[in-house]
């Protein structure tokens, strides 16, 4: 078998093994989605809590959780429920091991003197996770996240042209306790992306590493020209949160950003000098 | 005329604050998506989008990006079935769940050449959170699940 034939066969077999192209992510599925059930579950939890807080004698809205249409803790009144739009069989959700939460039923009366209207479905099956209020990226950005502490090496206002100026940030996770719709919430902000602008017009350097001090440095920049520069560090924080006392962390969609600016740094040019003595024996020598 | 480039009509049902109004709002919003992708006109779409709506922002960003690159799409019209609205917070918050099938889509460049294509109609189940903000309806969020193509 000649080399040419082997190459032809190789080429043919490669053509055959090219996998089919996956369908492009066009249409609705190409879109980033939010979590409607989580938002709605949190809203429903708030509505139920607010309704419960009103004296039963005068309340105008009542809510009940009941597992099936026409039965449940609502008692005999539930037997007359309008079950339209409610599917007992398909309603059960897969809640990742947690017990699904029964649907919510609602009835209304215009005044405390009037009879209640019929029960109607207000929310279908949900997962217990859905009752957790959503901590949004807007909430994350509202937290007093401390800007990263930016360190520069060598730790002097002067650095040498063409020698690496080392930079690193404090990668510490920041923790917060806050409240959201009355829930105590723990939040953690983790710096995950660092954008270093060395201030001399060069493209900013983007890293996932916070950088490290000498001799483990992994983020450094040699200034090519003399001048006075300030380094600006932009840090992106991702967030996660959980309701106080619960084990499950939820991710915040989106990031918060802080900015840190270094004091001015002077990059200087140094010429080589041949010297006979070191700086200790001759402190007045060049660049001592 | 490309049917996707014809502006969908605002449903009269959106004038009433009830389950039907919320359901009509969800449908109208989803009809405006292929229209915006075909024409770059996002005015009605963005007026229905709540600022915190991740799906809405992603859709609007996608249209802006395609428009900037000189691309537009054709097709992608949704066909709805089983639209069901529930009033979770009276007068304020509805959840609308619906099934829809989205038509095949072609992405075209400035010369009209097809640069990307989805040949199959796709079936979705969607949950849409629709809220009442003062005198207007807003889409608060959209979640979806792609059903298998056999369901289409």
CSV table of C-alpha atoms in Angstrom, one decimal:
chain,number,residue,atom,x,y,z
A,1,UNK,CA,0.0,0.0,0.0
A,2,UNK,CA,1.5,3.3,-1.1
A,3,UNK,CA,1.8,6.3,1.2
A,4,UNK,CA,-0.5,8.2,-1.1
A,5,UNK,CA,-3.2,5.5,-0.8
A,6,UNK,CA,-2.9,5.6,3.0
A,7,UNK,CA,-3.3,9.3,3.0
A,8,UNK,CA,-6.3,9.2,0.7
A,9,UNK,CA,-7.9,6.5,3.0
A,10,UNK,CA,-7.1,8.6,6.1
A,11,UNK,CA,-8.7,11.6,4.4
A,12,UNK,CA,-11.8,9.6,3.5
A,13,UNK,CA,-12.2,8.2,7.0
A,14,UNK,CA,-11.8,11.7,8.5
A,15,UNK,CA,-14.6,12.9,6.2
A,16,UNK,CA,-16.8,10.1,7.4
A,17,UNK,CA,-16.2,10.7,11.1
A,18,UNK,CA,-17.0,14.5,11.1
A,19,UNK,CA,-19.9,14.6,13.6
A,20,UNK,CA,-23.2,16.2,12.4
A,21,UNK,CA,-23.4,19.9,13.2
A,22,UNK,CA,-25.6,20.6,16.2
A,23,UNK,CA,-28.6,22.8,15.6
A,24,UNK,CA,-27.7,26.4,16.2
A,25,UNK,CA,-29.2,28.0,19.4
A,26,UNK,CA,-31.7,30.1,17.5
A,27,UNK,CA,-35.1,31.2,18.6
A,28,UNK,CA,-36.3,31.2,22.2
A,29,UNK,CA,-33.9,28.6,23.3
A,30,UNK,CA,-31.0,30.9,22.3
A,31,UNK,CA,-32.1,33.2,25.1
A,32,UNK,CA,-30.9,33.4,28.7
A,33,UNK,CA,-33.9,32.6,30.9
A,34,UNK,CA,-34.9,33.6,34.4
A,35,UNK,CA,-36.6,31.6,37.1
A,36,UNK,CA,-40.3,32.3,37.0
A,37,UNK,CA,-41.2,29.6,39.5
A,38,UNK,CA,-38.7,30.9,42.0
A,39,UNK,CA,-40.0,34.5,41.6
A,40,UNK,CA,-43.6,33.4,41.7
A,41,UNK,CA,-43.0,31.1,44.7
A,42,UNK,CA,-41.5,33.9,46.7
A,43,UNK,CA,-44.4,36.2,45.7
A,44,UNK,CA,-46.9,33.7,46.8
A,45,UNK,CA,-45.1,33.2,50.1
A,46,UNK,CA,-45.3,36.9,50.7
A,47,UNK,CA,-49.0,37.1,49.8
A,48,UNK,CA,-49.9,34.2,52.1
A,49,UNK,CA,-48.0,35.6,55.0
A,50,UNK,CA,-49.7,39.0,54.5
A,51,UNK,CA,-53.1,37.5,54.3
A,52,UNK,CA,-52.5,35.3,57.4
A,53,UNK,CA,-51.5,38.4,59.4
A,54,UNK,CA,-55.1,39.8,59.1
A,55,UNK,CA,-57.7,38.9,61.7
A,56,UNK,CA,-59.9,36.1,60.2
A,57,UNK,CA,-63.1,37.9,61.2
A,58,UNK,CA,-62.3,40.8,58.9
A,59,UNK,CA,-60.0,39.5,56.3
A,60,UNK,CA,-61.2,39.8,52.7
A,61,UNK,CA,-58.7,37.4,51.1
A,62,UNK,CA,-58.1,33.8,52.2
A,63,UNK,CA,-55.5,31.4,51.0
A,64,UNK,CA,-55.3,27.6,51.5
A,65,UNK,CA,-52.7,25.1,50.3
A,66,UNK,CA,-54.5,21.9,49.2
A,67,UNK,CA,-53.0,18.9,47.4
A,68,UNK,CA,-56.0,18.1,45.1
A,69,UNK,CA,-58.7,20.1,43.5
A,70,UNK,CA,-62.0,19.6,45.4
A,71,UNK,CA,-60.4,18.2,48.6
A,72,UNK,CA,-57.8,19.3,51.2
A,73,UNK,CA,-57.8,21.3,54.3
A,74,UNK,CA,-60.3,23.9,52.9
A,75,UNK,CA,-63.1,21.5,54.1
A,76,UNK,CA,-66.4,21.1,52.4
A,77,UNK,CA,-66.2,24.5,50.7
A,78,UNK,CA,-63.5,23.1,48.5
A,79,UNK,CA,-66.0,20.6,47.0
A,80,UNK,CA,-67.5,23.4,45.0
A,81,UNK,CA,-64.2,24.6,43.7
A,82,UNK,CA,-63.8,25.6,40.1
A,83,UNK,CA,-61.2,23.1,39.0
A,84,UNK,CA,-60.6,24.6,35.6
A,85,UNK,CA,-57.0,24.9,34.6
A,86,UNK,CA,-55.9,22.5,37.2
A,87,UNK,CA,-54.3,19.1,36.4
A,88,UNK,CA,-53.7,16.9,39.4
A,89,UNK,CA,-51.5,14.5,37.5
A,90,UNK,CA,-49.2,16.8,35.7
A,91,UNK,CA,-48.9,19.3,38.5
A,92,UNK,CA,-46.4,17.4,40.6
A,93,UNK,CA,-43.0,18.9,40.1
A,94,UNK,CA,-39.6,17.3,40.4
A,95,UNK,CA,-38.1,19.2,43.2
A,96,UNK,CA,-34.6,17.7,43.3
A,97,UNK,CA,-35.4,15.4,46.3
A,98,UNK,CA,-37.5,17.9,48.2
A,99,UNK,CA,-41.2,17.3,48.9
A,100,UNK,CA,-43.3,19.4,46.4
A,101,UNK,CA,-45.4,22.2,47.9
A,102,UNK,CA,-49.2,21.8,47.2
A,103,UNK,CA,-51.0,24.4,45.1
A,104,UNK,CA,-52.4,27.6,46.6
A,105,UNK,CA,-56.2,28.4,46.5
A,106,UNK,CA,-57.7,31.8,47.0
A,107,UNK,CA,-61.1,33.1,47.8
A,108,UNK,CA,-62.3,36.7,48.2
A,109,UNK,CA,-65.1,38.7,49.6
A,110,UNK,CA,-65.8,42.4,49.1
A,111,UNK,CA,-66.6,43.0,52.8
A,112,UNK,CA,-66.5,41.2,56.1
A,113,UNK,CA,-70.3,41.2,56.1
A,114,UNK,CA,-70.6,39.3,52.8
A,115,UNK,CA,-70.2,35.7,51.9
A,116,UNK,CA,-67.0,34.3,50.5
A,117,UNK,CA,-66.7,33.9,46.8
A,118,UNK,CA,-65.7,30.5,45.4
A,119,UNK,CA,-62.2,29.1,45.8
A,120,UNK,CA,-60.0,29.4,42.8
A,121,UNK,CA,-56.5,28.2,42.0
A,122,UNK,CA,-53.9,30.9,42.7
A,123,UNK,CA,-50.7,28.9,42.1
A,124,UNK,CA,-49.9,25.4,41.0
A,125,UNK,CA,-47.4,22.9,42.5
A,126,UNK,CA,-44.1,24.5,43.5
A,127,UNK,CA,-40.9,23.3,45.1
A,128,UNK,CA,-39.9,24.4,48.6
A,129,UNK,CA,-36.8,26.1,47.0
A,130,UNK,CA,-39.3,28.4,45.2
A,131,UNK,CA,-40.4,30.0,48.4
A,132,UNK,CA,-36.9,31.5,48.8
A,133,UNK,CA,-37.0,35.2,47.7
A,134,UNK,CA,-34.7,36.0,44.8
A,135,UNK,CA,-31.6,38.0,45.7
A,136,UNK,CA,-31.1,39.9,42.5
A,137,UNK,CA,-27.9,41.4,41.0
A,138,UNK,CA,-29.4,44.8,41.9
A,139,UNK,CA,-29.4,43.7,45.5
A,140,UNK,CA,-25.9,42.4,45.2
A,141,UNK,CA,-24.7,45.7,43.8
A,142,UNK,CA,-26.3,47.5,46.7
A,143,UNK,CA,-24.1,45.7,49.2
A,144,UNK,CA,-21.1,47.6,50.6
A,145,UNK,CA,-18.6,45.3,48.8
A,146,UNK,CA,-15.1,46.6,49.7
A,147,UNK,CA,-13.0,47.2,46.6
A,148,UNK,CA,-10.1,44.8,46.2
A,149,UNK,CA,-6.9,45.8,48.0
A,150,UNK,CA,-4.3,46.3,45.2
A,151,UNK,CA,-0.7,45.7,45.9
A,152,UNK,CA,2.2,46.5,43.7
A,153,UNK,CA,5.8,45.1,43.7
A,154,UNK,CA,8.3,46.5,44.0
A,155,UNK,CA,6.6,48.4,46.8
A,156,UNK,CA,8.1,51.7,45.9
A,157,UNK,CA,6.7,54.7,44.0
A,158,UNK,CA,9.4,54.0,41.4
A,159,UNK,CA,9.6,51.0,39.1
A,160,UNK,CA,12.0,50.2,36.3
A,161,UNK,CA,11.1,50.3,32.7
A,162,UNK,CA,11.1,46.9,31.0
A,163,UNK,CA,11.2,45.1,34.3
A,164,UNK,CA,8.0,43.4,35.4
A,165,UNK,CA,5.9,45.4,37.8
A,166,UNK,CA,4.0,42.8,39.8
A,167,UNK,CA,0.4,43.3,40.9
A,168,UNK,CA,-1.9,41.3,43.0
A,169,UNK,CA,-5.2,41.7,44.8
A,170,UNK,CA,-6.7,40.3,48.0
A,171,UNK,CA,-8.9,37.4,46.8
A,172,UNK,CA,-10.9,37.1,50.1
A,173,UNK,CA,-14.6,36.2,49.9
A,174,UNK,CA,-16.7,38.9,51.6
A,175,UNK,CA,-19.7,37.9,53.7
A,176,UNK,CA,-22.8,39.9,54.4
A,177,UNK,CA,-26.0,39.5,56.4
A,178,UNK,CA,-29.0,41.4,55.1
A,179,UNK,CA,-32.8,41.0,54.8
A,180,UNK,CA,-34.9,40.5,51.8
A,181,UNK,CA,-38.7,40.7,52.0
A,182,UNK,CA,-38.4,40.1,55.7
A,183,UNK,CA,-36.2,37.0,55.3
A,184,UNK,CA,-32.7,37.1,56.9
A,185,UNK,CA,-30.3,36.4,54.1
A,186,UNK,CA,-26.6,35.5,54.1
A,187,UNK,CA,-24.7,36.7,51.0
A,188,UNK,CA,-21.2,35.9,49.9
A,189,UNK,CA,-19.4,37.9,47.2
A,190,UNK,CA,-16.4,36.2,45.6
A,191,UNK,CA,-14.0,38.1,43.3
A,192,UNK,CA,-13.8,36.0,40.1
A,193,UNK,CA,-12.5,38.3,37.4
A,194,UNK,CA,-9.8,41.0,37.6
A,195,UNK,CA,-9.2,43.6,34.9
A,196,UNK,CA,-5.9,45.4,35.3
A,197,UNK,CA,-5.4,48.7,33.5
A,198,UNK,CA,-1.8,49.8,33.8
A,199,UNK,CA,-2.6,53.3,32.7
A,200,UNK,CA,-0.2,53.7,29.9
A,201,UNK,CA,-2.7,53.1,27.1
A,202,UNK,CA,-2.0,49.4,26.7
A,203,UNK,CA,-4.9,47.0,26.6
A,204,UNK,CA,-6.1,46.0,30.1
A,205,UNK,CA,-5.1,42.6,31.2
A,206,UNK,CA,-8.0,40.3,32.3
A,207,UNK,CA,-7.3,37.5,34.6
A,208,UNK,CA,-9.2,35.0,36.8
A,209,UNK,CA,-6.2,34.9,39.1
A,210,UNK,CA,-6.0,37.6,41.7
A,211,UNK,CA,-2.2,37.6,41.1
A,212,UNK,CA,0.4,36.6,43.7
A,213,UNK,CA,3.4,38.3,45.4
A,214,UNK,CA,7.0,37.6,44.3
A,215,UNK,CA,8.3,35.0,43.8
A,216,UNK,CA,4.9,33.4,42.9
A,217,UNK,CA,3.8,36.3,40.7
A,218,UNK,CA,1.5,35.5,37.8
A,219,UNK,CA,0.2,39.0,36.9
A,220,UNK,CA,2.9,41.5,36.0
A,221,UNK,CA,3.5,44.1,33.4
A,222,UNK,CA,6.8,45.6,32.2
A,223,UNK,CA,6.3,49.3,31.4
A,224,UNK,CA,7.9,49.8,28.0
A,225,UNK,CA,8.3,53.6,28.4
A,226,UNK,CA,9.2,55.9,31.2
A,227,UNK,CA,6.3,57.9,32.7
A,228,UNK,CA,4.0,58.3,35.7
A,229,UNK,CA,1.1,55.9,35.7
A,230,UNK,CA,-1.8,54.8,37.9
A,231,UNK,CA,-2.9,51.2,37.9
A,232,UNK,CA,-6.7,50.7,37.9
A,233,UNK,CA,-8.1,47.3,39.0
A,234,UNK,CA,-11.7,46.5,38.2
A,235,UNK,CA,-12.9,43.5,40.2
A,236,UNK,CA,-16.0,41.5,39.2
A,237,UNK,CA,-17.7,39.7,42.1
A,238,UNK,CA,-20.1,36.8,41.8
A,239,UNK,CA,-22.6,36.3,44.5
A,240,UNK,CA,-24.4,33.5,46.2
A,241,UNK,CA,-27.0,33.6,49.0
A,242,UNK,CA,-29.1,31.6,51.3
A,243,UNK,CA,-31.9,32.2,53.7
A,244,UNK,CA,-30.6,32.2,57.2
A,245,UNK,CA,-30.6,28.8,58.8
A,246,UNK,CA,-31.1,26.9,55.5
A,247,UNK,CA,-28.3,24.8,53.9
A,248,UNK,CA,-28.9,25.6,50.2
A,249,UNK,CA,-27.0,28.3,48.5
A,250,UNK,CA,-28.4,30.0,45.4
A,251,UNK,CA,-26.4,31.8,42.8
A,252,UNK,CA,-27.0,35.5,42.0
A,253,UNK,CA,-27.4,36.0,38.3
A,254,UNK,CA,-24.9,38.7,37.2
A,255,UNK,CA,-21.9,40.3,38.9
A,256,UNK,CA,-21.1,43.4,41.0
A,257,UNK,CA,-18.0,45.4,40.2
A,258,UNK,CA,-15.6,47.4,42.3
A,259,UNK,CA,-12.7,49.7,41.2
A,260,UNK,CA,-9.4,50.3,42.9
A,261,UNK,CA,-6.7,52.8,41.9
A,262,UNK,CA,-3.1,52.6,42.8
A,263,UNK,CA,-1.1,55.7,43.9
A,264,UNK,CA,0.9,57.1,41.0
A,265,UNK,CA,3.8,55.0,39.9
A,266,UNK,CA,6.8,56.4,38.2
A,267,UNK,CA,8.5,54.1,35.6
A,268,UNK,CA,12.1,55.2,35.2
A,269,UNK,CA,14.8,54.3,32.9
A,270,UNK,CA,18.1,53.2,34.4
A,271,UNK,CA,21.4,53.0,32.5
A,272,UNK,CA,24.0,50.5,33.4
A,273,UNK,CA,27.1,51.8,35.2
A,274,UNK,CA,30.2,50.0,35.8
A,275,UNK,CA,31.1,50.5,39.4
A,276,UNK,CA,34.1,49.5,41.5
A,277,UNK,CA,32.3,49.4,44.8
A,278,UNK,CA,28.8,48.4,46.1
A,279,UNK,CA,26.4,50.8,47.7
A,280,UNK,CA,27.4,49.8,51.2
A,281,UNK,CA,31.0,50.7,50.8
A,282,UNK,CA,30.2,53.8,48.6
A,283,UNK,CA,26.6,55.1,49.4
A,284,UNK,CA,27.2,58.0,47.0
A,285,UNK,CA,27.7,55.8,44.0
A,286,UNK,CA,25.3,55.8,41.0
A,287,UNK,CA,21.7,54.7,41.9
A,288,UNK,CA,22.6,53.9,45.4
B,1,UNK,CA,-43.9,40.3,2.7
B,2,UNK,CA,-42.2,38.3,5.4
B,3,UNK,CA,-44.9,37.4,7.9
B,4,UNK,CA,-42.4,37.7,10.7
B,5,UNK,CA,-41.8,41.3,9.7
B,6,UNK,CA,-45.5,42.2,10.2
B,7,UNK,CA,-46.0,43.9,13.6
B,8,UNK,CA,-48.3,41.7,15.7
B,9,UNK,CA,-51.5,43.4,16.8
B,10,UNK,CA,-51.8,44.4,20.4
B,11,UNK,CA,-54.7,42.3,21.8
B,12,UNK,CA,-57.7,44.1,23.1
B,13,UNK,CA,-57.8,41.7,26.0
B,14,UNK,CA,-54.8,43.6,27.4
B,15,UNK,CA,-57.1,46.4,28.3
B,16,UNK,CA,-58.7,44.4,31.1
B,17,UNK,CA,-56.8,43.6,34.4
B,18,UNK,CA,-57.7,39.9,34.7
B,19,UNK,CA,-56.4,36.4,33.8
B,20,UNK,CA,-57.3,36.9,30.2
B,21,UNK,CA,-55.4,40.2,30.1
B,22,UNK,CA,-52.3,38.6,31.6
B,23,UNK,CA,-52.4,35.7,29.2
B,24,UNK,CA,-52.8,38.1,26.2
B,25,UNK,CA,-49.8,40.1,27.4
B,26,UNK,CA,-47.6,37.0,27.6
B,27,UNK,CA,-48.7,35.9,24.1
B,28,UNK,CA,-48.2,39.4,22.6
B,29,UNK,CA,-44.8,39.7,24.2
B,30,UNK,CA,-43.7,36.3,22.7
B,31,UNK,CA,-45.1,37.4,19.3
B,32,UNK,CA,-43.1,40.6,19.4
B,33,UNK,CA,-39.8,38.6,19.7
B,34,UNK,CA,-39.7,37.2,16.1
B,35,UNK,CA,-41.0,40.6,14.9
B,36,UNK,CA,-38.1,42.4,16.6
B,37,UNK,CA,-35.6,39.8,15.3
B,38,UNK,CA,-37.0,40.3,11.7
B,39,UNK,CA,-37.1,44.1,11.8
B,40,UNK,CA,-34.8,45.3,14.6
B,41,UNK,CA,-37.8,47.3,15.9
B,42,UNK,CA,-37.8,46.7,19.6
B,43,UNK,CA,-40.0,49.6,20.7
B,44,UNK,CA,-43.1,47.6,21.8
B,45,UNK,CA,-41.0,44.7,23.0
B,46,UNK,CA,-38.9,46.9,25.3
B,47,UNK,CA,-41.9,48.8,26.6
B,48,UNK,CA,-43.3,45.4,28.0
B,49,UNK,CA,-39.9,44.3,29.5
B,50,UNK,CA,-39.4,44.7,33.2
B,51,UNK,CA,-35.8,46.0,33.8
B,52,UNK,CA,-35.0,43.0,36.0
B,53,UNK,CA,-36.3,40.5,33.4
B,54,UNK,CA,-33.4,38.3,32.4
B,55,UNK,CA,-35.1,36.7,29.4
B,56,UNK,CA,-36.2,40.2,28.1
B,57,UNK,CA,-32.8,41.7,28.5
B,58,UNK,CA,-31.2,38.8,26.8
B,59,UNK,CA,-33.7,39.0,23.9
B,60,UNK,CA,-33.2,42.8,23.5
B,61,UNK,CA,-29.4,42.4,23.6
B,62,UNK,CA,-29.6,39.7,21.0
B,63,UNK,CA,-31.6,41.9,18.6
B,64,UNK,CA,-29.3,44.8,19.1
B,65,UNK,CA,-26.3,42.6,18.5
B,66,UNK,CA,-27.7,41.2,15.3
B,67,UNK,CA,-28.8,44.6,14.1
B,68,UNK,CA,-25.3,46.0,14.7
B,69,UNK,CA,-23.9,43.1,12.7
B,70,UNK,CA,-26.3,43.7,9.8
B,71,UNK,CA,-28.2,40.5,10.4
B,72,UNK,CA,-31.8,39.8,10.8
B,73,UNK,CA,-33.9,36.7,11.0
B,74,UNK,CA,-37.0,35.4,9.4
B,75,UNK,CA,-39.6,32.9,10.6
B,76,UNK,CA,-39.7,31.9,14.3
B,77,UNK,CA,-43.4,32.8,14.7
B,78,UNK,CA,-44.9,31.1,17.8
B,79,UNK,CA,-48.1,29.1,17.7
B,80,UNK,CA,-49.7,28.8,21.1
B,81,UNK,CA,-51.8,26.1,22.8
B,82,UNK,CA,-52.9,25.5,26.3
B,83,UNK,CA,-52.4,29.1,27.6
B,84,UNK,CA,-53.4,29.3,31.3
B,85,UNK,CA,-53.1,32.2,33.6
B,86,UNK,CA,-53.2,32.2,37.4
B,87,UNK,CA,-53.5,35.3,39.6
B,88,UNK,CA,-50.9,34.8,42.3
B,89,UNK,CA,-51.0,38.2,43.9
B,90,UNK,CA,-54.5,39.8,43.2
B,91,UNK,CA,-54.2,42.6,40.8
B,92,UNK,CA,-50.4,42.6,40.8
B,93,UNK,CA,-48.8,39.3,39.8
B,94,UNK,CA,-49.9,36.5,37.4
B,95,UNK,CA,-48.1,33.4,36.2
B,96,UNK,CA,-49.0,32.3,32.7
B,97,UNK,CA,-48.0,28.8,31.6
B,98,UNK,CA,-48.3,28.0,28.0
B,99,UNK,CA,-47.2,25.6,25.3
B,100,UNK,CA,-46.0,26.9,22.0
B,101,UNK,CA,-44.4,25.7,18.8
B,102,UNK,CA,-41.9,28.1,17.2
B,103,UNK,CA,-41.5,28.0,13.4
B,104,UNK,CA,-38.1,27.3,11.7
B,105,UNK,CA,-35.8,30.3,11.6
B,106,UNK,CA,-33.3,31.6,9.1
B,107,UNK,CA,-30.7,34.3,9.9
B,108,UNK,CA,-29.8,36.5,7.0
B,109,UNK,CA,-27.0,38.9,6.4
B,110,UNK,CA,-27.3,42.3,4.6
B,111,UNK,CA,-27.2,40.6,1.2
B,112,UNK,CA,-30.0,38.2,2.2
B,113,UNK,CA,-27.7,35.2,2.3
B,114,UNK,CA,-28.6,32.6,5.0
B,115,UNK,CA,-25.8,32.6,7.6
B,116,UNK,CA,-27.5,30.5,10.2
B,117,UNK,CA,-30.5,28.2,10.2
B,118,UNK,CA,-32.8,26.2,12.5
B,119,UNK,CA,-34.6,23.9,10.2
B,120,UNK,CA,-37.0,22.3,12.7
B,121,UNK,CA,-40.0,23.8,14.4
B,122,UNK,CA,-39.4,23.5,18.2
B,123,UNK,CA,-42.0,22.9,20.9
B,124,UNK,CA,-41.6,24.7,24.2
B,125,UNK,CA,-43.3,24.8,27.6
B,126,UNK,CA,-43.0,28.3,29.1
B,127,UNK,CA,-43.8,30.0,32.4
B,128,UNK,CA,-44.2,33.7,32.1
B,129,UNK,CA,-44.5,36.0,35.1
B,130,UNK,CA,-46.7,39.0,34.2
B,131,UNK,CA,-47.1,41.9,36.5
B,132,UNK,CA,-49.3,45.0,36.7
B,133,UNK,CA,-47.3,48.1,37.1
B,134,UNK,CA,-49.6,51.1,37.6
B,135,UNK,CA,-51.6,51.3,34.4
B,136,UNK,CA,-49.5,48.9,32.3
B,137,UNK,CA,-48.6,45.3,32.0
B,138,UNK,CA,-45.0,44.2,32.2
B,139,UNK,CA,-43.2,40.9,31.6
B,140,UNK,CA,-41.4,40.2,34.8
B,141,UNK,CA,-39.6,37.0,33.7
B,142,UNK,CA,-39.8,34.1,31.3
B,143,UNK,CA,-38.7,30.5,31.9
B,144,UNK,CA,-38.8,27.8,29.2
B,145,UNK,CA,-38.2,24.2,28.6
B,146,UNK,CA,-37.6,22.8,25.1
B,147,UNK,CA,-39.8,19.8,24.6
B,148,UNK,CA,-38.6,17.1,22.3
B,149,UNK,CA,-39.0,17.7,18.6
B,150,UNK,CA,-41.3,14.8,18.4
B,151,UNK,CA,-43.8,16.8,20.5
B,152,UNK,CA,-43.8,19.6,17.9
